[in-house]
Structures are given as structure tokens and as C-alpha cells.
Amino acid sequence: MTRKALITGITGQDGAYLAEFLLGKGYEVHGMVRRSSTESFERIGHLQDLISLHQADLLDQLSIITLMQEIEPDEVYNLAAQSFVPTSWLQPLLTGEFTALGVTRMLEAIRLVNRRIRFYQASSSEMFGNVAEEPQSENTPFYPRSPYGVAKAYGHFITVNYRESYDIFACSGILFNHESPLRGKEFVTRKITDAVARIKLGVRSKLKLGNLDAMRDWGFAGDYVKAMWMMLQQDKPDDYVVATGQKHSVRDFVELAFAHADLDWQDHVEIDPKLIRPAEVNTLRGNAGKARSVLGWQPDVSFPQLVQMMVDADLERIRLEVAEQTPACGSDTDSDG
Ligand code: NAP
Ligand code: G4F
């Protein structure tokens, strides 16, 4: 029997990589998308004939229940969320509705429709926040530092609670930052690689950034979606940290990205105090020992390979834009937080 997977957040970075991965495993892939006046299927355009998209919204319980009844999935991957940390200070209630209560709506739908559906929740290293220890593992206490982190902590614990209350196969993947050429341009890595490409090709000259000292454990999104699937193939549901175990500063990322394009970052980067967050997560580094020993998971792409992959992809994209002489979209603006 062909297995069926439902992915919420299929239009996002991880959704696109996971859909491709599950198609490769022979799954029938269904994606939940919210209604919008303009479609945002950029990342999954190449998959559209191979997957089925359905309208529903994390805010709307009935639409989620109806979707589960129609599709009858074997596995549900809940990737949808308001995922940009700075926006969570600007829209804390909406972030709570999507990123926290949205998880309960997904779990309630499973409880009502079919408790045998396996559930993956996209939890986040942002929950560790002001870290209690280094590296962070499944046993490290949470101390979130943003409304987003608080909402994700709720999503994590409600997942654990439905597992314990209703015996649902519900797993929480505590994923550390993972990036790719499909990463949203508001996140720091892609903001940097997009700017490097534009600077290299002469369509802009400066890049404004916030805290260069922040440290993150950055991996490749393509590696991380494999871990999501592996969690749902186990005999028992559990929670896992997924990380590389290496940390680097934003400054390290900047230096490497500019150097890869033969540029000196100090000629182009400016610090904008408006981009400093009300409360910062200064450092994150994960211990993925459990994922390694139980799931057999390990990352394939190293930090320098990730930076190079992202710079090269943006150089190719901007080169095409310049060649076609279309206006480079958002070329000299900083609309992010
Ligand atoms: P992303 O690119 O921002 O994608 C978020 C997805 O959620 C988009 O498809 C978005 O749809 C959808 N969405 C938002 N609100 C929705 C709603 N009300 N109803 C239905 N769909 C909605 O995020 P990502 O980087 O792929 O991350 C995937 C998940 O992992 C997120 O939950 C994120 O918080 C979590 N996470 C990410 C990382 C990371 O480093 N990437 C690390 C840990 C955890 P639209 O296209 O319509 O906006
Ligand atoms: O790329 P970021 O915006 O990612 P952040 O806040 O770590 O969150 C990402 O990873 C989480 C996992 O830990 C996910 F749950 C979440 O959904 C998201 O995917 O910022 C990384 C660091 C921060 O410390 C920030 O202060 O980069 C610093 N930074 C410095 N200048 C900047 C900038 N971040 C952004 N977005 N833009 C800047 O100009």
C-alpha cells in the first residue's frame, strides 16, 4: 500500500525539501496551503504535478479535521508556523495562534479522526533560548527569549502531552537552525548570501545587519528533513535534537560568504541598531547524540559547504535576473527584522 503523508507548511523551505524526500520514498504527498490572493508556490513549483495541495488553515479547526478525513494520511508533518523570530514581537498573539495553538488544532484533528496517524511537530532550538548548558540535548531545560520561542515550547509540550494522554504516535523534532538556497530572505544566512551575490554582480553595495556576535549551530535543510521522517519510522514515538554539534557566529558566516565571492565583507557590511532584537539568543549548539544512536541520523553537509552552496545558488539566480534585465526584486532594501 502506498503510504500517504500530509505536510503543513509545504510552501516553506522545509516543506519543499520534505515533499521531495517523501516522493523519493514512494509516498503519496499531500500539502496543506492557506488561501492567499497570490499563490506562493515558488519552492514547490517543480513538484506541483506530483503532489496534491489542499486549502486549510492552522487557525481553522474544522478545515483541518475535514482535511484529515478526506486524505486519511498515515503520517502528518506539522511544519506550518509563523517562523520568523522578529515578527513574533510585532505580532505576538498571531504567533501564539499559529505556532502554539495551531499544534493543538492538528493534534485534536488526529484525536478525533484517527489516533493511529503518526505526527511530527517542528519544534525548535529557539526553545533553549538563554541556554542552561552547552551543548543542548533533549534534557536541557527551556528558557525561550521570544514570543516565537514561547509558542514553540507550548507546541512541544502539547505534543508530548497528547502522546502521553491519548497514546498518539507524536514526535517532537527539536531542530537547530537549518538553511539552504530555499531559505526565506529575511533569515540572516540567506539575507547575507543574497546580498553577496547582488554586491558581486554590481546591483547593490551595502548590507545592513544586526548582532554579528550571535552564534548558531547551522546545518543543511536537506539533511534535516530526513531526520523528521526517521522519527516517524521508529517503534516508539519520542523527541530528538537534530543539530551538527558545531557553532559559528554570524560574523563567521559573513566572512566566509563574502570571501567565497572574493569580496572583503568589511567594505560592505554596516551595523543597523534597529536590527538588534529586544531579547537575543546569544548562542546555540546542539547535541544530536540520541538522533545519531537511535535513528542513525547524521548531517552530510558541512558549514563551509552550506555557505558556498547558498552563495553559488544566489550568484546564479542574480546573474539570470541581471541577464534578463528584469528589476532585481528588493535589490537595495532591508525589510526584515
Ligand atoms: P518557513 O519557510 O517560514 O515556512 C513556514 C510555512 O508555514 C509556510 O509554508 C507558510 O505558508 C506556513 N504557514 C504559516 N502560517 C500558516 C497558517 N496559518 N496556515 C497554514 N500554513 C501556514 O519555515 P521553515 O524554515 O520551512 O520551517 C518549518 C518549520 O520548522 C516551522 O514550524 C519553523 O518554525 C520550524 N523550525 C525551523 C527551523 C529552521 O532553522 N528552518 C528550525 C527549527 C524549527 P505561506 O507560504 O502561506 O506563508
Ligand atoms: O536567521 P535568524 O533570523 O534565525 P533565528 O532567529 O535563529 O531563528 C531561526 O532558527 C530557529 C531555530 O533556532 C527557528 F526555530 C526559527 O524559525 C528560525 O528558522 O537569526 C539568526 C541570528 C540571530 O541571533 C539574529 O540576531 O542572526 C542574528 N542577526 C544579525 N543580523 C540577524 C541579522 N538576523 C536576521 N534575521 N537579520 C539580520 O539582519
mmCIF file of N, CA, C and O in Angstrom, residues 60-129:
data_model
loop_
_atom_site.group_PDB
_atom_site.id
_atom_site.type_symbol
_atom_site.label_atom_id
_atom_site.label_comp_id
_atom_site.label_asym_id
_atom_site.label_seq_id
_atom_site.Cartn_x
_atom_site.Cartn_y
_atom_site.Cartn_z
ATOM 1 N N ASP A 60 -8.034 27.413 11.635
ATOM 2 C CA ASP A 60 -9.395 26.959 11.417
ATOM 3 C C ASP A 60 -9.529 25.455 11.702
ATOM 4 O O ASP A 60 -9.162 24.624 10.871
ATOM 5 N N GLN A 61 -10.049 25.144 12.884
ATOM 6 C CA GLN A 61 -10.111 23.738 13.321
ATOM 7 C C GLN A 61 -10.876 22.858 12.349
ATOM 8 O O GLN A 61 -10.433 21.769 12.000
ATOM 9 N N LEU A 62 -12.043 23.347 11.903
ATOM 10 C CA LEU A 62 -12.884 22.499 11.054
ATOM 11 C C LEU A 62 -12.181 22.159 9.744
ATOM 12 O O LEU A 62 -12.263 21.026 9.257
ATOM 13 N N SER A 63 -11.451 23.132 9.191
ATOM 14 C CA SER A 63 -10.771 22.873 7.913
ATOM 15 C C SER A 63 -9.705 21.784 8.087
ATOM 16 O O SER A 63 -9.480 20.976 7.183
ATOM 17 N N ILE A 64 -9.086 21.721 9.241
ATOM 18 C CA ILE A 64 -8.042 20.707 9.481
ATOM 19 C C ILE A 64 -8.683 19.327 9.665
ATOM 20 O O ILE A 64 -8.208 18.321 9.117
ATOM 21 N N ILE A 65 -9.776 19.283 10.398
ATOM 22 C CA ILE A 65 -10.474 17.998 10.601
ATOM 23 C C ILE A 65 -10.964 17.457 9.259
ATOM 24 O O ILE A 65 -10.748 16.278 8.919
ATOM 25 N N THR A 66 -11.576 18.330 8.469
ATOM 26 C CA THR A 66 -12.107 17.903 7.162
ATOM 27 C C THR A 66 -10.984 17.376 6.279
ATOM 28 O O THR A 66 -11.123 16.359 5.600
ATOM 29 N N LEU A 67 -9.862 18.062 6.329
ATOM 30 C CA LEU A 67 -8.696 17.657 5.528
ATOM 31 C C LEU A 67 -8.218 16.249 5.917
ATOM 32 O O LEU A 67 -7.959 15.396 5.065
ATOM 33 N N MET A 68 -8.119 16.006 7.210
ATOM 34 C CA MET A 68 -7.671 14.671 7.674
ATOM 35 C C MET A 68 -8.665 13.592 7.264
ATOM 36 O O MET A 68 -8.271 12.476 6.901
ATOM 37 N N GLN A 69 -9.958 13.934 7.333
ATOM 38 C CA GLN A 69 -10.982 12.944 6.932
ATOM 39 C C GLN A 69 -10.872 12.627 5.449
ATOM 40 O O GLN A 69 -10.987 11.479 5.032
ATOM 41 N N GLU A 70 -10.625 13.663 4.644
ATOM 42 C CA GLU A 70 -10.538 13.467 3.184
ATOM 43 C C GLU A 70 -9.303 12.676 2.785
ATOM 44 O O GLU A 70 -9.361 11.748 1.995
ATOM 45 N N ILE A 71 -8.165 13.047 3.342
ATOM 46 C CA ILE A 71 -6.883 12.466 2.892
ATOM 47 C C ILE A 71 -6.597 11.118 3.542
ATOM 48 O O ILE A 71 -5.991 10.246 2.953
ATOM 49 N N GLU A 72 -7.017 10.949 4.779
ATOM 50 C CA GLU A 72 -6.699 9.745 5.569
ATOM 51 C C GLU A 72 -5.193 9.467 5.555
ATOM 52 O O GLU A 72 -4.732 8.407 5.112
ATOM 53 N N PRO A 73 -4.392 10.430 6.023
ATOM 54 C CA PRO A 73 -2.933 10.244 5.961
ATOM 55 C C PRO A 73 -2.437 9.207 6.967
ATOM 56 O O PRO A 73 -3.072 8.974 8.001
ATOM 57 N N ASP A 74 -1.296 8.597 6.642
ATOM 58 C CA ASP A 74 -0.609 7.727 7.610
ATOM 59 C C ASP A 74 0.297 8.575 8.503
ATOM 60 O O ASP A 74 0.525 8.242 9.662
ATOM 61 N N GLU A 75 0.859 9.631 7.907
ATOM 62 C CA GLU A 75 1.808 10.477 8.647
ATOM 63 C C GLU A 75 1.465 11.946 8.410
ATOM 64 O O GLU A 75 1.126 12.330 7.284
ATOM 65 N N VAL A 76 1.562 12.739 9.462
ATOM 66 C CA VAL A 76 1.345 14.184 9.341
ATOM 67 C C VAL A 76 2.598 14.905 9.834
ATOM 68 O O VAL A 76 3.085 14.625 10.938
ATOM 69 N N TYR A 77 3.111 15.795 9.006
ATOM 70 C CA TYR A 77 4.284 16.607 9.368
ATOM 71 C C TYR A 77 3.805 18.033 9.551
ATOM 72 O O TYR A 77 3.438 18.702 8.579
ATOM 73 N N ASN A 78 3.828 18.515 10.790
ATOM 74 C CA ASN A 78 3.323 19.867 11.053
ATOM 75 C C ASN A 78 4.462 20.883 11.008
ATOM 76 O O ASN A 78 5.105 21.177 12.022
ATOM 77 N N LEU A 79 4.707 21.410 9.816
ATOM 78 C CA LEU A 79 5.792 22.378 9.620
ATOM 79 C C LEU A 79 5.275 23.814 9.571
ATOM 80 O O LEU A 79 6.073 24.750 9.629
ATOM 81 N N ALA A 80 3.982 24.007 9.440
ATOM 82 C CA ALA A 80 3.457 25.371 9.305
ATOM 83 C C ALA A 80 3.614 26.132 10.615
ATOM 84 O O ALA A 80 3.398 25.587 11.702
ATOM 85 N N ALA A 81 4.013 27.379 10.495
ATOM 86 C CA ALA A 81 4.163 28.239 11.675
ATOM 87 C C ALA A 81 4.469 29.655 11.222
ATOM 88 O O ALA A 81 4.893 29.869 10.080
ATOM 89 N N GLN A 82 4.269 30.612 12.105
ATOM 90 C CA GLN A 82 4.866 31.938 11.927
ATOM 91 C C GLN A 82 6.283 31.732 12.439
ATOM 92 O O GLN A 82 6.517 31.633 13.640
ATOM 93 N N SER A 83 7.248 31.654 11.530
ATOM 94 C CA SER A 83 8.567 31.120 11.895
ATOM 95 C C SER A 83 9.666 32.168 12.017
ATOM 96 O O SER A 83 10.806 31.816 12.318
ATOM 97 N N PHE A 84 9.339 33.434 11.783
ATOM 98 C CA PHE A 84 10.381 34.479 11.821
ATOM 99 C C PHE A 84 10.378 35.153 13.196
ATOM 100 O O PHE A 84 9.391 35.793 13.591
ATOM 101 N N VAL A 85 11.476 35.010 13.910
ATOM 102 C CA VAL A 85 11.536 35.436 15.317
ATOM 103 C C VAL A 85 11.199 36.927 15.501
ATOM 104 O O VAL A 85 10.356 37.267 16.341
ATOM 105 N N PRO A 86 11.796 37.870 14.743
ATOM 106 C CA PRO A 86 11.467 39.292 14.974
ATOM 107 C C PRO A 86 9.978 39.611 14.818
ATOM 108 O O PRO A 86 9.432 40.425 15.571
ATOM 109 N N THR A 87 9.306 38.947 13.885
ATOM 110 C CA THR A 87 7.858 39.190 13.705
ATOM 111 C C THR A 87 7.082 38.780 14.951
ATOM 112 O O THR A 87 6.011 39.313 15.226
ATOM 113 N N SER A 88 7.631 37.871 15.724
ATOM 114 C CA SER A 88 6.891 37.397 16.896
ATOM 115 C C SER A 88 6.770 38.467 17.979
ATOM 116 O O SER A 88 5.879 38.385 18.822
ATOM 117 N N TRP A 89 7.660 39.481 17.948
ATOM 118 C CA TRP A 89 7.480 40.607 18.886
ATOM 119 C C TRP A 89 6.446 41.597 18.341
ATOM 120 O O TRP A 89 5.779 42.274 19.094
ATOM 121 N N LEU A 90 6.365 41.674 17.015
ATOM 122 C CA LEU A 90 5.411 42.599 16.391
ATOM 123 C C LEU A 90 4.004 42.024 16.390
ATOM 124 O O LEU A 90 3.023 42.754 16.455
ATOM 125 N N GLN A 91 3.910 40.679 16.298
ATOM 126 C CA GLN A 91 2.603 40.013 16.231
ATOM 127 C C GLN A 91 2.585 38.825 17.205
ATOM 128 O O GLN A 91 2.484 37.660 16.791
ATOM 129 N N PRO A 92 2.699 39.116 18.500
ATOM 130 C CA PRO A 92 2.814 38.013 19.464
ATOM 131 C C PRO A 92 1.554 37.159 19.555
ATOM 132 O O PRO A 92 1.642 35.941 19.743
ATOM 133 N N LEU A 93 0.388 37.770 19.398
ATOM 134 C CA LEU A 93 -0.844 36.986 19.538
ATOM 135 C C LEU A 93 -1.040 36.079 18.334
ATOM 136 O O LEU A 93 -1.383 34.900 18.481
ATOM 137 N N LEU A 94 -0.791 36.630 17.136
ATOM 138 C CA LEU A 94 -0.914 35.806 15.932
ATOM 139 C C LEU A 94 0.105 34.664 15.971
ATOM 140 O O LEU A 94 -0.193 33.521 15.611
ATOM 141 N N THR A 95 1.308 34.973 16.438
ATOM 142 C CA THR A 95 2.338 33.930 16.552
ATOM 143 C C THR A 95 1.854 32.824 17.493
ATOM 144 O O THR A 95 2.024 31.634 17.220
ATOM 145 N N GLY A 96 1.226 33.217 18.593
ATOM 146 C CA GLY A 96 0.686 32.220 19.531
ATOM 147 C C GLY A 96 -0.412 31.387 18.880
ATOM 148 O O GLY A 96 -0.474 30.169 19.045
ATOM 149 N N GLU A 97 -1.281 32.056 18.105
ATOM 150 C CA GLU A 97 -2.385 31.330 17.448
ATOM 151 C C GLU A 97 -1.846 30.298 16.454
ATOM 152 O O GLU A 97 -2.302 29.168 16.419
ATOM 153 N N PHE A 98 -0.877 30.714 15.606
ATOM 154 C CA PHE A 98 -0.337 29.812 14.570
ATOM 155 C C PHE A 98 0.571 28.752 15.186
ATOM 156 O O PHE A 98 0.389 27.561 15.007
ATOM 157 N N THR A 99 1.567 29.283 15.898
ATOM 158 C CA THR A 99 2.736 28.462 16.234
ATOM 159 C C THR A 99 2.494 27.619 17.486
ATOM 160 O O THR A 99 3.056 26.536 17.629
ATOM 161 N N ALA A 100 1.627 28.107 18.384
ATOM 162 C CA ALA A 100 1.311 27.338 19.594
ATOM 163 C C ALA A 100 -0.031 26.612 19.427
ATOM 164 O O ALA A 100 -0.079 25.387 19.276
ATOM 165 N N LEU A 101 -1.127 27.361 19.388
ATOM 166 C CA LEU A 101 -2.449 26.717 19.339
ATOM 167 C C LEU A 101 -2.677 25.924 18.057
ATOM 168 O O LEU A 101 -3.431 24.949 18.048
ATOM 169 N N GLY A 102 -2.001 26.328 16.980
ATOM 170 C CA GLY A 102 -2.102 25.577 15.722
ATOM 171 C C GLY A 102 -1.722 24.111 15.927
ATOM 172 O O GLY A 102 -2.295 23.210 15.306
ATOM 173 N N VAL A 103 -0.765 23.863 16.809
ATOM 174 C CA VAL A 103 -0.320 22.481 17.063
ATOM 175 C C VAL A 103 -1.457 21.700 17.737
ATOM 176 O O VAL A 103 -1.742 20.546 17.392
ATOM 177 N N THR A 104 -2.125 22.329 18.685
ATOM 178 C CA THR A 104 -3.242 21.654 19.356
ATOM 179 C C THR A 104 -4.348 21.356 18.352
ATOM 180 O O THR A 104 -4.975 20.286 18.410
ATOM 181 N N ARG A 105 -4.583 22.287 17.435
ATOM 182 C CA ARG A 105 -5.635 22.031 16.430
ATOM 183 C C ARG A 105 -5.271 20.806 15.579
ATOM 184 O O ARG A 105 -6.136 19.988 15.261
ATOM 185 N N MET A 106 -3.997 20.674 15.229
ATOM 186 C CA MET A 106 -3.570 19.495 14.444
ATOM 187 C C MET A 106 -3.770 18.217 15.268
ATOM 188 O O MET A 106 -4.280 17.212 14.773
ATOM 189 N N LEU A 107 -3.358 18.274 16.529
ATOM 190 C CA LEU A 107 -3.460 17.087 17.384
ATOM 191 C C LEU A 107 -4.919 16.733 17.685
ATOM 192 O O LEU A 107 -5.285 15.552 17.744
ATOM 193 N N GLU A 108 -5.749 17.744 17.868
ATOM 194 C CA GLU A 108 -7.179 17.487 18.098
ATOM 195 C C GLU A 108 -7.789 16.797 16.886
ATOM 196 O O GLU A 108 -8.602 15.888 17.019
ATOM 197 N N ALA A 109 -7.387 17.244 15.693
ATOM 198 C CA ALA A 109 -7.915 16.623 14.470
ATOM 199 C C ALA A 109 -7.519 15.143 14.432
ATOM 200 O O ALA A 109 -8.342 14.282 14.106
ATOM 201 N N ILE A 110 -6.277 14.846 14.797
ATOM 202 C CA ILE A 110 -5.829 13.439 14.819
ATOM 203 C C ILE A 110 -6.618 12.653 15.860
ATOM 204 O O ILE A 110 -7.094 11.544 15.605
ATOM 205 N N ARG A 111 -6.779 13.246 17.028
ATOM 206 C CA ARG A 111 -7.526 12.570 18.108
ATOM 207 C C ARG A 111 -8.943 12.233 17.654
ATOM 208 O O ARG A 111 -9.453 11.146 17.930
ATOM 209 N N LEU A 112 -9.570 13.152 16.934
ATOM 210 C CA LEU A 112 -10.961 12.944 16.529
ATOM 211 C C LEU A 112 -11.098 12.038 15.308
ATOM 212 O O LEU A 112 -12.022 11.253 15.217
ATOM 213 N N VAL A 113 -10.140 12.167 14.368
ATOM 214 C CA VAL A 113 -10.295 11.462 13.079
ATOM 215 C C VAL A 113 -9.685 10.060 13.128
ATOM 216 O O VAL A 113 -10.320 9.094 12.719
ATOM 217 N N ASN A 114 -8.451 9.956 13.606
ATOM 218 C CA ASN A 114 -7.790 8.632 13.618
ATOM 219 C C ASN A 114 -6.530 8.705 14.476
ATOM 220 O O ASN A 114 -5.518 9.285 14.062
ATOM 221 N N ARG A 115 -6.586 8.080 15.633
ATOM 222 C CA ARG A 115 -5.452 8.180 16.572
ATOM 223 C C ARG A 115 -4.235 7.387 16.122
ATOM 224 O O ARG A 115 -3.192 7.439 16.768
ATOM 225 N N ARG A 116 -4.363 6.635 15.043
ATOM 226 C CA ARG A 116 -3.191 5.872 14.570
ATOM 227 C C ARG A 116 -2.299 6.686 13.632
ATOM 228 O O ARG A 116 -1.231 6.244 13.229
ATOM 229 N N ILE A 117 -2.754 7.900 13.261
ATOM 230 C CA ILE A 117 -1.920 8.757 12.403
ATOM 231 C C ILE A 117 -0.649 9.134 13.174
ATOM 232 O O ILE A 117 -0.720 9.519 14.347
ATOM 233 N N ARG A 118 0.489 9.028 12.512
ATOM 234 C CA ARG A 118 1.761 9.416 13.149
ATOM 235 C C ARG A 118 2.006 10.911 12.915
ATOM 236 O O ARG A 118 1.806 11.390 11.794
ATOM 237 N N PHE A 119 2.461 11.596 13.968
ATOM 238 C CA PHE A 119 2.533 13.063 13.932
ATOM 239 C C PHE A 119 3.940 13.555 14.234
ATOM 240 O O PHE A 119 4.553 13.148 15.222
ATOM 241 N N TYR A 120 4.427 14.455 13.368
ATOM 242 C CA TYR A 120 5.727 15.107 13.603
ATOM 243 C C TYR A 120 5.484 16.584 13.889
ATOM 244 O O TYR A 120 4.830 17.275 13.103
ATOM 245 N N GLN A 121 6.024 17.083 14.980
ATOM 246 C CA GLN A 121 5.940 18.513 15.301
ATOM 247 C C GLN A 121 7.306 19.176 15.128
ATOM 248 O O GLN A 121 8.317 18.699 15.651
ATOM 249 N N ALA A 122 7.290 20.295 14.391
ATOM 250 C CA ALA A 122 8.523 21.048 14.121
ATOM 251 C C ALA A 122 8.872 21.934 15.310
ATOM 252 O O ALA A 122 8.557 23.123 15.338
ATOM 253 N N SER A 123 9.508 21.349 16.303
ATOM 254 C CA SER A 123 9.975 22.135 17.456
ATOM 255 C C SER A 123 11.316 22.777 17.113
ATOM 256 O O SER A 123 11.897 22.497 16.064
ATOM 257 N N SER A 124 11.796 23.625 18.015
ATOM 258 C CA SER A 124 12.919 24.489 17.645
ATOM 259 C C SER A 124 13.928 24.666 18.775
ATOM 260 O O SER A 124 13.557 24.762 19.947
ATOM 261 N N SER A 125 15.191 24.804 18.391
ATOM 262 C CA SER A 125 16.241 25.102 19.364
ATOM 263 C C SER A 125 16.027 26.476 20.005
ATOM 264 O O SER A 125 16.619 26.764 21.051
ATOM 265 N N GLU A 126 15.185 27.305 19.387
ATOM 266 C CA GLU A 126 14.856 28.613 19.960
ATOM 267 C C GLU A 126 14.233 28.437 21.357
ATOM 268 O O GLU A 126 14.267 29.356 22.173
ATOM 269 N N MET A 127 13.692 27.257 21.648
ATOM 270 C CA MET A 127 13.105 26.990 22.978
ATOM 271 C C MET A 127 14.184 27.014 24.064
ATOM 272 O O MET A 127 13.901 27.304 25.215
ATOM 273 N N PHE A 128 15.434 26.719 23.713
ATOM 274 C CA PHE A 128 16.511 26.707 24.722
ATOM 275 C C PHE A 128 16.913 28.133 25.118
ATOM 276 O O PHE A 128 17.400 28.354 26.217
ATOM 277 N N GLY A 129 16.753 29.064 24.187
ATOM 278 C CA GLY A 129 16.924 30.498 24.444
ATOM 279 C C GLY A 129 18.185 30.864 25.201
ATOM 280 O O GLY A 129 19.300 30.764 24.698
#
